[in-house]
Coordinates of N, CA, C and O in Angstrom, one line a residue:
X10 N -15.2 49.1 -5.5 CA -15.2 47.6 -4.9 C -16.7 47.4 -4.4 O -17.1 46.3 -4.3
X11 N -17.5 48.4 -3.9 CA -18.8 48.2 -3.4 C -19.7 47.7 -4.5 O -20.6 46.9 -4.2
X12 N -19.6 48.2 -5.7 CA -20.2 47.8 -6.8 C -20.0 46.2 -7.0 O -20.8 45.5 -7.3
X13 N -18.7 45.7 -6.9 CA -18.6 44.3 -7.0 C -19.0 43.5 -6.1 O -19.9 42.5 -6.2
X14 N -19.2 44.0 -4.7 CA -19.7 43.2 -3.7 C -21.3 43.0 -3.8 O -22.0 42.2 -3.4
X15 N -21.8 44.4 -4.3 CA -23.3 44.3 -4.5 C -23.8 43.3 -5.5 O -24.6 42.4 -5.2
X16 N -23.0 43.3 -6.6 CA -23.3 42.2 -7.7 C -23.0 40.7 -7.3 O -23.8 39.9 -7.4
X17 N -22.0 40.7 -6.4 CA -21.6 39.2 -5.9 C -22.6 38.8 -5.0 O -22.9 37.7 -4.7
X18 N -23.5 39.7 -4.2 CA -24.5 39.1 -3.4 C -25.8 39.2 -4.1 O -26.6 38.3 -4.0
X19 N -26.1 40.3 -4.8 CA -27.4 40.3 -5.5 C -27.6 39.3 -6.5 O -28.8 38.5 -6.6
X20 N -26.7 38.9 -7.4 CA -27.0 37.9 -8.4 C -27.1 36.4 -7.9 O -28.2 35.8 -8.3
X21 N -26.4 36.0 -7.0 CA -26.8 34.7 -6.4 C -28.3 34.8 -5.7 O -28.9 33.8 -5.7
X22 N -28.5 35.8 -5.1 CA -29.8 36.0 -4.3 C -31.0 36.0 -5.2 O -31.9 35.3 -5.1
X23 N -30.9 36.6 -6.6 CA -31.7 36.5 -7.4 C -32.0 35.3 -8.1 O -32.9 34.7 -8.3
X24 N -30.9 34.5 -8.2 CA -30.9 33.1 -8.7 C -31.5 32.2 -7.6 O -32.4 31.4 -8.1
X25 N -31.3 32.3 -6.4 CA -32.1 31.5 -5.4 C -33.7 31.9 -5.5 O -34.4 31.0 -5.5
X26 N -33.9 33.2 -5.7 CA -35.4 33.5 -5.7 C -35.9 32.8 -7.0 O -37.0 32.2 -7.0
X27 N -35.2 32.9 -8.2 CA -35.7 32.3 -9.5 C -35.7 31.0 -9.6 O -36.6 30.2 -10.0
X28 N -34.5 30.3 -9.1 CA -34.5 28.7 -9.5 C -34.4 28.0 -8.1 O -34.4 26.7 -8.2
X29 N -34.1 28.7 -7.0 CA -34.1 28.0 -5.7 C -32.9 27.5 -5.3 O -32.6 26.7 -4.3
X30 N -31.7 27.7 -6.2 CA -30.3 27.3 -6.0 C -29.5 28.3 -6.6 O -29.8 29.0 -7.6
X31 N -28.2 28.2 -6.3 CA -27.2 28.8 -7.0 C -25.8 28.1 -6.7 O -25.6 27.1 -6.2
X32 N -24.8 28.8 -7.1 CA -23.5 28.2 -7.1 C -22.4 29.3 -6.6 O -22.6 30.5 -7.1
X33 N -21.4 29.0 -5.9 CA -20.5 30.1 -5.5 C -20.0 30.9 -6.5 O -19.6 32.1 -6.5
X34 N -19.7 30.3 -7.7 CA -19.1 31.0 -8.9 C -20.0 32.1 -9.4 O -19.6 33.0 -10.0
X35 N -21.3 31.8 -9.0 CA -22.2 33.1 -9.5 C -21.9 34.3 -8.7 O -22.3 35.4 -9.4
X36 N -21.3 34.2 -7.5 CA -21.0 35.5 -6.9 C -19.9 36.2 -7.9 O -19.9 37.4 -7.9
X37 N -19.0 35.3 -8.3 CA -17.9 36.1 -9.1 C -18.5 36.7 -10.3 O -18.1 37.7 -10.6
X38 N -19.4 36.0 -11.1 CA -20.1 36.5 -12.2 C -20.9 37.7 -11.9 O -20.8 38.6 -12.7
X39 N -21.5 37.7 -10.8 CA -22.4 38.7 -10.4 C -21.6 39.9 -10.2 O -22.0 41.2 -10.6
X40 N -20.6 39.8 -9.4 CA -19.6 40.9 -9.2 C -18.9 41.6 -10.4 O -18.8 42.8 -10.6
X41 N -18.4 40.7 -11.2 CA -17.8 41.2 -12.4 C -18.9 41.8 -13.4 O -18.6 43.0 -14.0
X42 N -20.1 41.2 -13.4 CA -21.2 41.9 -14.2 C -21.5 43.2 -13.7 O -21.7 44.2 -14.4
X43 N -21.5 43.5 -12.5 CA -21.8 44.9 -11.9 C -20.7 45.8 -12.3 O -20.9 47.0 -12.6
X44 N -19.5 45.3 -12.3 CA -18.3 46.2 -12.7 C -18.5 46.6 -14.2 O -18.2 47.6 -14.4
X45 N -18.8 45.5 -14.9 CA -19.0 45.8 -16.2 C -20.2 46.9 -16.7 O -20.1 47.8 -17.4
X46 N -21.1 46.8 -15.8 CA -22.4 47.7 -16.0 C -21.9 49.0 -15.6 O -22.2 50.0 -16.3
X47 N -21.2 49.1 -14.4 CA -20.6 50.4 -14.1 C -19.8 51.2 -15.2 O -19.8 52.4 -15.5
X48 N -18.8 50.3 -15.8 CA -18.0 50.9 -16.8 C -18.7 51.4 -18.0 O -18.6 52.3 -18.8
X49 N -19.7 50.5 -18.5 CA -20.8 50.7 -19.6 C -21.4 52.1 -19.4 O -21.8 52.8 -20.4
X50 N -21.9 52.2 -18.1 CA -22.7 53.4 -17.6 C -22.0 54.6 -17.9 O -22.6 55.7 -18.3
X51 N -20.7 54.6 -17.8 CA -19.9 55.9 -17.8 C -19.3 56.1 -19.4 O -18.8 57.3 -19.6
X52 N -19.7 55.3 -20.3 CA -19.3 55.7 -21.6 C -20.0 56.9 -22.2 O -21.2 56.9 -21.9
X53 N -19.5 57.6 -22.9 CA -19.8 58.7 -23.6 C -20.7 58.5 -24.9 O -20.4 58.7 -25.9
X54 N -21.7 57.6 -24.8 CA -22.7 57.1 -25.7 C -24.0 57.3 -25.5 O -24.3 57.6 -24.4
X55 N -24.9 57.2 -26.3 CA -26.2 57.3 -26.0 C -26.8 56.2 -25.1 O -26.0 55.2 -25.1
X56 N -27.8 56.4 -24.5 CA -28.3 55.5 -23.3 C -28.5 54.0 -23.8 O -28.2 53.1 -23.3
X57 N -29.1 54.0 -25.1 CA -29.4 52.6 -25.6 C -28.1 51.9 -26.0 O -28.2 50.8 -25.8
X58 N -27.1 52.6 -26.4 CA -25.7 52.0 -26.7 C -25.1 51.5 -25.3 O -24.4 50.4 -25.3
X59 N -25.2 52.2 -24.2 CA -24.6 51.9 -23.1 C -25.3 50.7 -22.6 O -24.8 49.8 -21.8
X60 N -26.7 50.5 -22.8 CA -27.4 49.5 -22.3 C -27.1 48.3 -23.0 O -26.9 47.3 -22.6
X61 N -26.9 48.3 -24.3 CA -26.4 47.2 -25.1 C -25.1 46.9 -24.9 O -24.9 45.6 -24.7
X62 N -24.3 47.7 -24.4 CA -22.9 47.5 -24.0 C -22.9 46.5 -22.6 O -22.1 45.6 -22.6
X63 N -23.8 47.1 -21.7 CA -24.1 46.2 -20.6 C -24.5 44.8 -20.7 O -23.9 43.9 -20.2
X64 N -25.5 44.7 -21.7 CA -26.0 43.3 -21.9 C -24.9 42.5 -22.7 O -24.8 41.3 -22.3
X65 N -24.1 43.1 -23.6 CA -23.1 42.2 -24.2 C -22.0 41.9 -23.1 O -21.6 40.7 -23.1
X66 N -21.7 42.7 -22.4 CA -20.8 42.4 -21.2 C -21.2 41.4 -20.2 O -20.5 40.3 -20.0
X67 N -22.4 41.4 -19.9 CA -22.8 40.5 -19.0 C -23.1 39.0 -19.7 O -22.7 38.0 -19.1
X68 N -23.5 39.1 -21.0 CA -23.6 37.8 -21.7 C -22.2 37.1 -21.7 O -22.1 36.0 -21.8
X69 N -21.2 38.1 -22.1 CA -19.8 37.5 -22.3 C -19.3 36.9 -21.0 O -18.6 35.9 -20.9
X70 N -19.7 37.5 -19.8 CA -19.4 37.1 -18.5 C -20.0 35.7 -18.3 O -19.4 34.7 -17.6
X71 N -21.3 35.7 -18.6 CA -22.0 34.5 -18.4 C -21.4 33.4 -19.2 O -21.3 32.2 -18.9
X72 N -21.0 33.7 -20.6 CA -20.6 32.6 -21.4 C -19.2 32.2 -20.8 O -18.9 30.9 -20.8
X73 N -18.3 33.0 -20.3 CA -17.0 32.6 -19.7 C -17.2 31.8 -18.6 O -16.7 30.7 -18.4
X74 N -18.2 32.3 -17.7 CA -18.5 31.4 -16.5 C -19.0 30.0 -16.9 O -18.8 29.1 -16.3
X75 N -19.7 30.1 -17.8 CA -20.3 28.7 -18.4 C -19.2 27.8 -18.9 O -19.2 26.6 -18.4
X76 N -18.1 28.2 -19.6 CA -17.1 27.6 -20.0 C -16.1 27.1 -18.8 O -15.7 26.0 -18.8
X77 N -16.0 28.0 -17.8 CA -15.1 27.8 -16.8 C -15.8 26.8 -15.6 O -15.1 26.1 -15.2
X78 N -17.1 27.0 -15.4 CA -17.6 26.5 -14.4 C -18.9 25.5 -14.6 O -19.2 24.4 -14.0
X79 N -19.8 26.2 -15.4 CA -21.0 25.5 -15.7 C -20.7 24.0 -16.3 O -21.5 23.1 -16.1
X80 N -19.7 23.8 -17.3 CA -19.7 22.5 -17.8 C -19.1 21.3 -16.9 O -19.5 20.2 -17.0
X81 N -18.5 22.0 -15.8 CA -18.1 21.0 -14.8 C -19.3 20.7 -13.7 O -19.3 19.6 -13.2
X82 N -19.7 21.7 -13.4 CA -20.9 21.7 -12.2 C -22.2 21.7 -12.6 O -23.0 21.6 -11.6
X83 N -22.5 21.9 -13.8 CA -24.0 21.9 -14.2 C -24.9 22.7 -13.6 O -25.9 22.3 -12.9
X84 N -24.6 24.1 -13.5 CA -25.1 25.1 -12.7 C -26.4 25.5 -13.6 O -27.6 25.7 -12.9
X85 N -26.4 25.8 -14.7 CA -27.4 26.1 -15.6 C -27.5 25.2 -17.0 O -26.3 24.8 -17.4
X86 N -28.5 25.2 -17.8 CA -28.5 24.5 -19.1 C -29.5 25.2 -20.0 O -30.8 25.2 -19.8
X87 N -29.0 25.9 -21.1 CA -29.8 26.7 -21.9 C -30.0 25.7 -23.1 O -30.5 26.3 -24.1
X88 N -29.7 24.5 -23.3 CA -29.9 23.7 -24.4 C -31.3 23.8 -25.0 O -31.4 23.6 -26.2
X89 N -32.1 23.9 -24.2 CA -33.5 23.9 -24.7 C -34.1 25.2 -25.1 O -35.3 25.0 -25.5
X90 N -33.4 26.2 -24.9 CA -33.7 27.5 -25.2 C -33.4 27.7 -26.8 O -32.3 27.3 -27.3
X91 N -34.1 28.5 -27.5 CA -33.9 28.7 -28.9 C -32.6 29.6 -29.1 O -32.4 30.5 -28.3
X92 N -31.9 29.4 -29.9 CA -30.7 30.2 -30.3 C -29.6 30.2 -29.2 O -28.7 31.0 -29.3
X93 N -29.6 29.1 -28.5 CA -28.5 28.9 -27.4 C -27.2 28.8 -28.1 O -27.1 28.4 -29.3
X94 N -26.0 29.0 -27.4 CA -24.7 28.9 -27.9 C -24.1 27.9 -26.8 O -23.8 28.3 -25.8
X95 N -24.0 26.6 -27.2 CA -23.3 25.5 -26.4 C -24.2 25.4 -25.1 O -23.4 24.9 -24.1
X96 N -25.3 25.8 -25.1 CA -26.0 25.6 -23.7 C -25.6 26.5 -22.6 O -26.2 26.6 -21.6
X97 N -24.6 27.6 -23.0 CA -24.3 28.4 -22.0 C -24.9 29.8 -22.0 O -25.0 30.5 -21.0
X98 N -25.2 30.3 -23.2 CA -26.0 31.5 -23.3 C -27.1 31.4 -24.2 O -27.1 30.5 -24.9
X99 N -28.1 32.4 -24.2 CA -29.2 32.4 -25.1 C -29.9 33.7 -25.3 O -29.7 34.5 -24.2
X100 N -30.6 33.9 -26.4 CA -31.3 35.2 -26.6 C -32.3 35.7 -25.5 O -32.3 36.9 -25.2
X101 N -32.9 34.8 -24.9 CA -33.7 35.0 -23.9 C -33.2 35.7 -22.5 O -33.7 36.8 -22.1
X102 N -32.0 35.2 -22.3 CA -31.2 35.7 -21.0 C -30.7 37.1 -21.6 O -30.3 38.0 -20.7
X103 N -30.1 37.2 -22.9 CA -29.7 38.4 -23.4 C -30.8 39.5 -23.2 O -30.3 40.6 -22.9
X104 N -31.8 39.4 -23.4 CA -33.1 40.1 -23.3 C -33.0 40.5 -21.9 O -33.5 41.8 -21.5
X105 N -33.1 39.6 -20.9 CA -33.0 40.0 -19.4 C -31.9 41.0 -19.0 O -32.1 42.0 -18.4
X106 N -30.8 40.5 -19.6 CA -29.6 41.5 -19.2 C -29.8 42.8 -20.0 O -29.3 43.9 -19.3
X107 N -30.4 42.7 -21.1 CA -30.6 44.3 -21.8 C -31.5 44.9 -20.9 O -31.4 46.2 -20.7
X108 N -32.6 44.4 -20.5 CA -33.6 45.1 -19.6 C -32.9 45.6 -18.3 O -33.1 46.9 -18.0
X109 N -32.1 45.0 -17.7 CA -31.5 45.3 -16.3 C -30.6 46.4 -16.8 O -30.3 47.3 -16.0
X110 N -29.8 46.1 -17.8 CA -28.8 47.2 -18.3 C -29.6 48.5 -18.6 O -28.9 49.7 -18.2
X111 N -30.6 48.4 -19.3 CA -31.4 49.6 -19.6 C -31.6 50.3 -18.3 O -31.5 51.5 -18.0
X112 N -32.2 49.6 -17.1 CA -32.7 50.1 -16.0 C -31.3 50.9 -15.4 O -31.4 51.9 -14.8
X113 N -30.3 50.1 -15.4 CA -29.1 50.8 -14.6 C -28.5 51.9 -15.3 O -28.1 53.0 -14.9
X114 N -28.5 51.9 -16.7 CA -28.1 53.0 -17.8 C -29.0 54.3 -17.6 O -28.6 55.3 -17.5
X115 N -30.3 54.1 -17.1 CA -31.2 55.3 -17.1 C -31.1 55.7 -15.7 O -31.9 56.5 -15.3
X116 N -29.9 55.5 -15.0 CA -29.5 56.2 -13.7 C -30.5 55.7 -12.5 O -30.6 56.6 -11.7
X117 N -31.0 54.4 -12.6 CA -31.6 54.0 -11.5 C -30.4 53.5 -10.7 O -29.8 52.6 -11.1
X118 N -30.3 54.1 -9.5 CA -29.0 53.8 -8.7 C -29.5 53.0 -7.5 O -30.6 53.0 -7.0
X119 N -28.5 52.0 -7.0 CA -28.7 51.3 -5.9 C -28.3 52.0 -4.7 O -28.1 51.5 -3.5
X120 N -27.9 53.3 -4.7 CA -27.3 54.1 -3.6 C -28.4 54.6 -3.0 O -29.5 55.1 -3.7
X121 N -28.4 55.0 -1.6 CA -29.5 55.7 -0.9 C -29.3 57.2 -1.4 O -28.5 57.9 -1.7
X122 N -30.6 57.7 -1.3 CA -30.7 59.3 -1.8 C -30.0 60.2 -0.8 O -29.7 59.9 0.4

């Protein structure tokens, strides 16, 4: 449960830093993304496959959030990005999610020592 709340707070915070705005639905996406990362991290796979699992999971959540919320509220628009899918996801942000998943998979923890 702590993971969900961490993601629900962290993702909108990062969006505000990056874009200057966010939408309440991004708290749900952030919370679900953190839960997905936690599950991928526990898989009995090599680290790079766990990181790929995390990036795919977050991209899937981003796509679902896009279809459910973004089309109506115009939260983000990737139509100008190369390789986008319906303006909801794009390879550039898959790369961002892969990097963050890599960090998380390599046991960089958000817990206090």
